[in-house]
């Protein structure tokens, strides 16, 4: 099993390029960053409860930050955890994904999700109740732009005339698409239809969800062994990593705390020691 890192990078944290170099030097598999385009003052309650952490107001654009990380490294994979697809124009987002995959030499992974913040979503012109439909339409449209010489889409949330779009992603037919979130019936259907795997938060129910996804892949005529599972969790420990691997995860993505540079590097050293049996 591989071990990656995720962190809210902001204008007050370590630079993405420096963190990427440090992570690669220690043998971590990947670096992932979340996305919030902005934070309405009157926002929805954070799923974890309590006051909203400051980093939600300050996080960097994920594609710009990951480009800095990718161009500073040679083998480290970079990914979104997660990209709020319903908040993007699909033509522009397809271009961003393909460009990052091109510049990184095929090292991008596309973690996607629906989002929890109603005002943030609606500020982008999408009703919160329609964000799942918007995500589906836009990913299917982007897949056409990545794969076809001339692509078109007439979906309600992704409509454009026959168009050229280059560069194409290095990874064909596209970078891995991992769905973040709890695995309800609609999310399972989405994973099977247009994703390559699941990116759950924590390992609760992981063994059951791995089995459900693999069975659903098989029933849909997809190779069940191709399904990917990257579990997002807290600080690593040998027991936790071994447990996730035994349940079928092929990667654990560990949260680095958001803070000053020196605190992040100290946490990275601790994560390295705890994960040493799984690092490259």
CSV table of C-alpha atoms in Angstrom, one decimal:
chain,number,residue,atom,x,y,z
A,1,UNK,CA,0.0,0.0,0.0
A,2,UNK,CA,1.1,3.5,-0.8
A,3,UNK,CA,1.0,6.5,1.6
A,4,UNK,CA,0.2,10.0,0.5
A,5,UNK,CA,-0.2,13.4,2.2
A,6,UNK,CA,-3.0,16.0,2.2
A,7,UNK,CA,-2.9,19.5,3.6
A,8,UNK,CA,-4.8,22.8,3.3
A,9,UNK,CA,-2.1,24.9,1.7
A,10,UNK,CA,-2.6,28.7,2.2
A,11,UNK,CA,-0.9,32.0,1.8
A,12,UNK,CA,0.5,31.4,5.3
A,13,UNK,CA,1.8,27.9,5.1
A,14,UNK,CA,4.8,26.1,3.6
A,15,UNK,CA,5.2,26.7,-0.2
A,16,UNK,CA,3.7,23.8,-2.3
A,17,UNK,CA,7.0,23.3,-4.1
A,18,UNK,CA,9.0,22.9,-0.9
A,19,UNK,CA,6.6,20.6,0.7
A,20,UNK,CA,6.5,18.5,-2.5
A,21,UNK,CA,10.2,18.1,-2.5
A,22,UNK,CA,10.3,17.2,1.1
A,23,UNK,CA,7.6,14.6,0.7
A,24,UNK,CA,9.2,13.1,-2.4
A,25,UNK,CA,12.6,12.9,-0.6
A,26,UNK,CA,11.0,10.9,2.2
A,27,UNK,CA,9.4,8.4,-0.1
A,28,UNK,CA,5.7,9.5,0.1
A,29,UNK,CA,3.6,8.5,-2.9
A,30,UNK,CA,1.6,11.6,-3.4
A,31,UNK,CA,0.5,15.1,-2.3
A,32,UNK,CA,-3.2,16.1,-2.4
A,33,UNK,CA,-4.9,19.4,-1.7
A,34,UNK,CA,-8.6,20.4,-1.2
A,35,UNK,CA,-10.5,23.2,-2.8
A,36,UNK,CA,-12.7,26.1,-1.7
A,37,UNK,CA,-13.0,28.9,-4.2
A,38,UNK,CA,-14.1,31.3,-1.6
A,39,UNK,CA,-16.0,31.1,1.8
A,40,UNK,CA,-19.3,33.0,2.2
A,41,UNK,CA,-19.5,34.7,5.5
A,42,UNK,CA,-22.9,33.0,6.0
A,43,UNK,CA,-21.7,29.5,5.2
A,44,UNK,CA,-23.2,26.1,6.0
A,45,UNK,CA,-22.2,24.3,9.2
A,46,UNK,CA,-18.9,22.5,8.8
A,47,UNK,CA,-19.6,18.7,8.8
A,48,UNK,CA,-17.2,18.3,11.7
A,49,UNK,CA,-19.1,20.9,13.7
A,50,UNK,CA,-17.6,23.8,15.6
A,51,UNK,CA,-16.0,27.0,14.3
A,52,UNK,CA,-14.8,27.0,10.7
A,53,UNK,CA,-11.0,26.6,10.6
A,54,UNK,CA,-9.2,29.6,9.2
A,55,UNK,CA,-7.6,27.6,6.4
A,56,UNK,CA,-11.0,27.2,4.7
A,57,UNK,CA,-11.0,30.9,4.0
A,58,UNK,CA,-7.4,31.0,2.7
A,59,UNK,CA,-6.7,27.8,0.7
A,60,UNK,CA,-4.7,28.1,-2.5
A,61,UNK,CA,-6.2,27.3,-5.9
A,62,UNK,CA,-5.5,23.5,-6.2
A,63,UNK,CA,-4.4,23.4,-9.8
A,64,UNK,CA,-1.9,26.3,-9.4
A,65,UNK,CA,-0.6,24.8,-6.2
A,66,UNK,CA,-0.3,21.3,-7.6
A,67,UNK,CA,1.5,22.6,-10.7
A,68,UNK,CA,4.1,24.2,-8.4
A,69,UNK,CA,4.4,20.9,-6.6
A,70,UNK,CA,4.6,18.8,-9.8
A,71,UNK,CA,7.2,20.9,-11.5
A,72,UNK,CA,9.4,20.8,-8.4
A,73,UNK,CA,9.4,16.9,-8.3
A,74,UNK,CA,10.0,14.0,-10.5
A,75,UNK,CA,8.0,11.0,-9.2
A,76,UNK,CA,5.5,12.4,-6.7
A,77,UNK,CA,1.9,12.1,-7.8
A,78,UNK,CA,-0.3,15.1,-7.2
A,79,UNK,CA,-4.1,15.2,-6.7
A,80,UNK,CA,-7.2,17.1,-5.7
A,81,UNK,CA,-8.9,15.9,-2.5
A,82,UNK,CA,-11.3,17.1,-3.5
A,83,UNK,CA,-12.2,19.2,-6.5
A,84,UNK,CA,-15.7,20.7,-6.3
A,85,UNK,CA,-16.6,20.0,-9.9
A,86,UNK,CA,-20.1,21.6,-9.7
A,87,UNK,CA,-18.4,24.9,-9.1
A,88,UNK,CA,-16.5,24.9,-12.4
A,89,UNK,CA,-17.1,25.5,-16.0
A,90,UNK,CA,-16.4,22.0,-17.5
A,91,UNK,CA,-14.4,23.3,-20.5
A,92,UNK,CA,-12.1,25.3,-18.3
A,93,UNK,CA,-11.7,22.5,-15.8
A,94,UNK,CA,-11.0,19.9,-18.5
A,95,UNK,CA,-8.2,22.2,-19.7
A,96,UNK,CA,-6.8,22.6,-16.2
A,97,UNK,CA,-6.8,18.9,-15.6
A,98,UNK,CA,-5.2,18.1,-19.0
A,99,UNK,CA,-2.6,20.8,-18.6
A,100,UNK,CA,-1.5,19.6,-15.2
A,101,UNK,CA,-1.3,16.0,-16.3
A,102,UNK,CA,0.8,17.2,-19.3
A,103,UNK,CA,3.1,19.3,-17.2
A,104,UNK,CA,3.5,16.6,-14.5
A,105,UNK,CA,4.3,13.9,-17.1
A,106,UNK,CA,1.1,12.0,-16.2
A,107,UNK,CA,1.2,12.3,-12.4
A,108,UNK,CA,-2.2,13.8,-11.7
A,109,UNK,CA,-5.1,12.1,-9.9
A,110,UNK,CA,-8.5,13.7,-10.0
A,111,UNK,CA,-10.3,13.5,-6.6
A,112,UNK,CA,-13.8,14.9,-7.0
A,113,UNK,CA,-16.8,15.4,-4.8
A,114,UNK,CA,-20.1,17.2,-4.3
A,115,UNK,CA,-19.3,19.6,-1.4
A,116,UNK,CA,-21.1,20.5,1.8
A,117,UNK,CA,-21.3,24.3,1.6
A,118,UNK,CA,-24.7,25.4,0.2
A,119,UNK,CA,-23.8,29.1,-0.3
A,120,UNK,CA,-20.5,28.4,-1.9
A,121,UNK,CA,-22.1,26.1,-4.4
A,122,UNK,CA,-25.0,28.5,-5.2
A,123,UNK,CA,-22.6,31.4,-5.7
A,124,UNK,CA,-21.4,29.5,-8.7
A,125,UNK,CA,-24.9,29.4,-10.1
A,126,UNK,CA,-25.7,25.8,-9.3
A,127,UNK,CA,-28.5,24.9,-6.9
A,128,UNK,CA,-27.3,22.9,-4.0
A,129,UNK,CA,-29.9,20.2,-4.7
A,130,UNK,CA,-28.5,19.9,-8.3
A,131,UNK,CA,-24.8,19.6,-7.5
A,132,UNK,CA,-24.8,15.8,-8.1
A,133,UNK,CA,-26.4,16.2,-11.5
A,134,UNK,CA,-24.0,19.0,-12.3
A,135,UNK,CA,-20.9,17.0,-11.3
A,136,UNK,CA,-22.1,14.0,-13.5
A,137,UNK,CA,-22.8,16.1,-16.6
A,138,UNK,CA,-19.5,18.0,-16.3
A,139,UNK,CA,-17.3,14.9,-15.8
A,140,UNK,CA,-18.9,13.1,-18.7
A,141,UNK,CA,-18.4,16.2,-20.9
A,142,UNK,CA,-14.8,16.5,-19.7
A,143,UNK,CA,-14.1,12.8,-20.5
A,144,UNK,CA,-15.3,13.5,-24.1
A,145,UNK,CA,-13.0,16.6,-24.3
A,146,UNK,CA,-10.0,14.5,-23.1
A,147,UNK,CA,-10.7,11.5,-25.3
A,148,UNK,CA,-12.2,12.7,-28.6
A,149,UNK,CA,-10.6,14.7,-31.4
A,150,UNK,CA,-13.9,16.6,-31.8
A,151,UNK,CA,-16.1,16.6,-28.7
A,152,UNK,CA,-19.6,17.9,-28.1
A,153,UNK,CA,-22.0,17.9,-25.2
A,154,UNK,CA,-25.7,18.7,-24.9
A,155,UNK,CA,-26.2,18.0,-21.2
A,156,UNK,CA,-28.1,20.4,-19.0
A,157,UNK,CA,-25.0,21.4,-17.0
A,158,UNK,CA,-22.4,21.0,-19.8
A,159,UNK,CA,-23.4,22.1,-23.2
A,160,UNK,CA,-21.0,23.1,-26.0
A,161,UNK,CA,-20.8,22.7,-29.8
A,162,UNK,CA,-18.3,20.4,-31.6
A,163,UNK,CA,-14.9,21.6,-30.3
A,164,UNK,CA,-11.2,20.8,-30.3
A,165,UNK,CA,-9.4,20.7,-27.0
A,166,UNK,CA,-5.7,20.1,-26.5
A,167,UNK,CA,-3.6,19.1,-24.8
A,168,UNK,CA,-5.0,15.7,-24.1
A,169,UNK,CA,-4.0,14.1,-20.7
A,170,UNK,CA,-0.8,12.0,-20.7
A,171,UNK,CA,-2.7,9.3,-18.9
A,172,UNK,CA,-5.2,7.8,-21.3
A,173,UNK,CA,-8.1,7.9,-21.5
A,174,UNK,CA,-7.8,10.3,-18.6
A,175,UNK,CA,-6.2,10.7,-15.1
A,176,UNK,CA,-7.7,8.4,-12.4
A,177,UNK,CA,-11.0,9.8,-11.1
A,178,UNK,CA,-11.7,9.1,-7.4
A,179,UNK,CA,-15.0,10.0,-5.8
A,180,UNK,CA,-14.9,11.5,-2.3
A,181,UNK,CA,-17.7,11.1,0.1
A,182,UNK,CA,-19.9,8.5,1.8
A,183,UNK,CA,-21.0,5.6,-0.3
A,184,UNK,CA,-24.7,5.9,-0.6
A,185,UNK,CA,-26.7,4.4,-3.5
A,186,UNK,CA,-26.3,7.5,-5.7
A,187,UNK,CA,-22.6,7.8,-5.0
A,188,UNK,CA,-22.1,4.1,-5.7
A,189,UNK,CA,-23.9,4.5,-9.1
A,190,UNK,CA,-21.7,7.5,-9.9
A,191,UNK,CA,-18.5,5.7,-9.0
A,192,UNK,CA,-19.4,2.8,-11.3
A,193,UNK,CA,-20.6,5.0,-14.2
A,194,UNK,CA,-17.8,7.5,-14.5
A,195,UNK,CA,-15.1,7.1,-11.8
A,196,UNK,CA,-12.2,4.8,-11.2
A,197,UNK,CA,-12.6,4.3,-7.5
A,198,UNK,CA,-13.5,5.8,-4.1
A,199,UNK,CA,-11.8,8.3,-1.7
A,200,UNK,CA,-13.6,7.9,1.6
A,201,UNK,CA,-12.7,9.8,4.7
A,202,UNK,CA,-11.7,7.3,7.4
A,203,UNK,CA,-11.8,3.6,7.3
A,204,UNK,CA,-15.2,3.1,8.9
A,205,UNK,CA,-17.1,0.5,6.8
A,206,UNK,CA,-14.2,0.2,4.4
A,207,UNK,CA,-14.3,-3.5,4.0
A,208,UNK,CA,-18.0,-3.5,3.1
A,209,UNK,CA,-17.6,-0.5,0.7
A,210,UNK,CA,-14.6,-2.2,-1.1
A,211,UNK,CA,-16.8,-5.3,-1.6
A,212,UNK,CA,-19.8,-3.2,-2.8
A,213,UNK,CA,-17.7,-1.2,-5.3
A,214,UNK,CA,-16.0,-4.3,-6.7
A,215,UNK,CA,-19.3,-6.2,-7.0
A,216,UNK,CA,-20.9,-3.2,-8.7
A,217,UNK,CA,-18.0,-2.9,-11.1
A,218,UNK,CA,-18.3,-6.6,-12.0
A,219,UNK,CA,-22.1,-6.2,-12.5
A,220,UNK,CA,-21.5,-3.3,-14.9
A,221,UNK,CA,-18.9,-5.2,-16.9
A,222,UNK,CA,-15.9,-3.5,-15.4
A,223,UNK,CA,-12.9,-5.2,-14.0
A,224,UNK,CA,-13.5,-5.4,-10.2
A,225,UNK,CA,-9.8,-5.5,-9.5
A,226,UNK,CA,-9.3,-2.1,-11.3
A,227,UNK,CA,-11.3,-0.3,-8.6
A,228,UNK,CA,-9.0,2.0,-6.6
A,229,UNK,CA,-9.4,3.0,-2.9
A,230,UNK,CA,-7.5,5.9,-1.4
A,231,UNK,CA,-8.5,6.4,2.3
A,232,UNK,CA,-8.2,9.9,3.7
A,233,UNK,CA,-7.3,9.8,7.4
A,234,UNK,CA,-5.4,11.4,10.2
A,235,UNK,CA,-1.9,10.9,11.3
A,236,UNK,CA,-0.5,7.5,10.3
A,237,UNK,CA,0.5,4.6,12.5
A,238,UNK,CA,1.8,1.2,11.5
A,239,UNK,CA,-1.4,-0.5,12.9
A,240,UNK,CA,-3.7,1.8,11.0
A,241,UNK,CA,-1.9,1.5,7.7
A,242,UNK,CA,-1.7,-2.3,8.0
A,243,UNK,CA,-5.5,-2.3,8.8
A,244,UNK,CA,-6.4,-0.2,5.8
A,245,UNK,CA,-4.3,-2.4,3.6
A,246,UNK,CA,-5.9,-5.5,4.9
A,247,UNK,CA,-9.4,-4.1,4.0
A,248,UNK,CA,-8.4,-3.5,0.4
A,249,UNK,CA,-7.1,0.1,0.3
A,250,UNK,CA,-4.3,0.7,-2.1
A,251,UNK,CA,-3.4,4.1,-0.6
A,252,UNK,CA,-3.8,6.0,2.7
A,253,UNK,CA,-3.7,9.8,2.4
A,254,UNK,CA,-2.8,11.3,5.8
A,255,UNK,CA,-3.7,14.8,6.9
A,256,UNK,CA,-0.8,17.1,7.7
A,257,UNK,CA,-1.8,19.9,10.1
A,258,UNK,CA,-2.1,23.3,8.6
A,259,UNK,CA,0.4,25.6,10.3
A,260,UNK,CA,3.7,27.4,10.0
A,261,UNK,CA,6.4,25.9,7.8
A,262,UNK,CA,8.5,24.5,10.7
A,263,UNK,CA,5.5,22.8,12.3
A,264,UNK,CA,4.5,21.2,9.1
A,265,UNK,CA,8.0,19.8,8.5
A,266,UNK,CA,8.1,18.5,12.1
A,267,UNK,CA,4.8,16.7,11.5
A,268,UNK,CA,6.2,15.4,8.2
A,269,UNK,CA,9.2,13.9,10.0
A,270,UNK,CA,6.8,12.2,12.5
A,271,UNK,CA,4.6,10.9,9.6
A,272,UNK,CA,7.8,9.5,7.9
A,273,UNK,CA,8.8,7.6,11.0
A,274,UNK,CA,5.3,6.1,11.5
A,275,UNK,CA,5.0,5.2,7.8
A,276,UNK,CA,8.5,4.0,7.1
A,277,UNK,CA,7.5,0.4,6.3
A,278,UNK,CA,5.3,1.7,3.5
A,279,UNK,CA,7.4,4.4,1.9
A,280,UNK,CA,9.2,4.1,-1.4
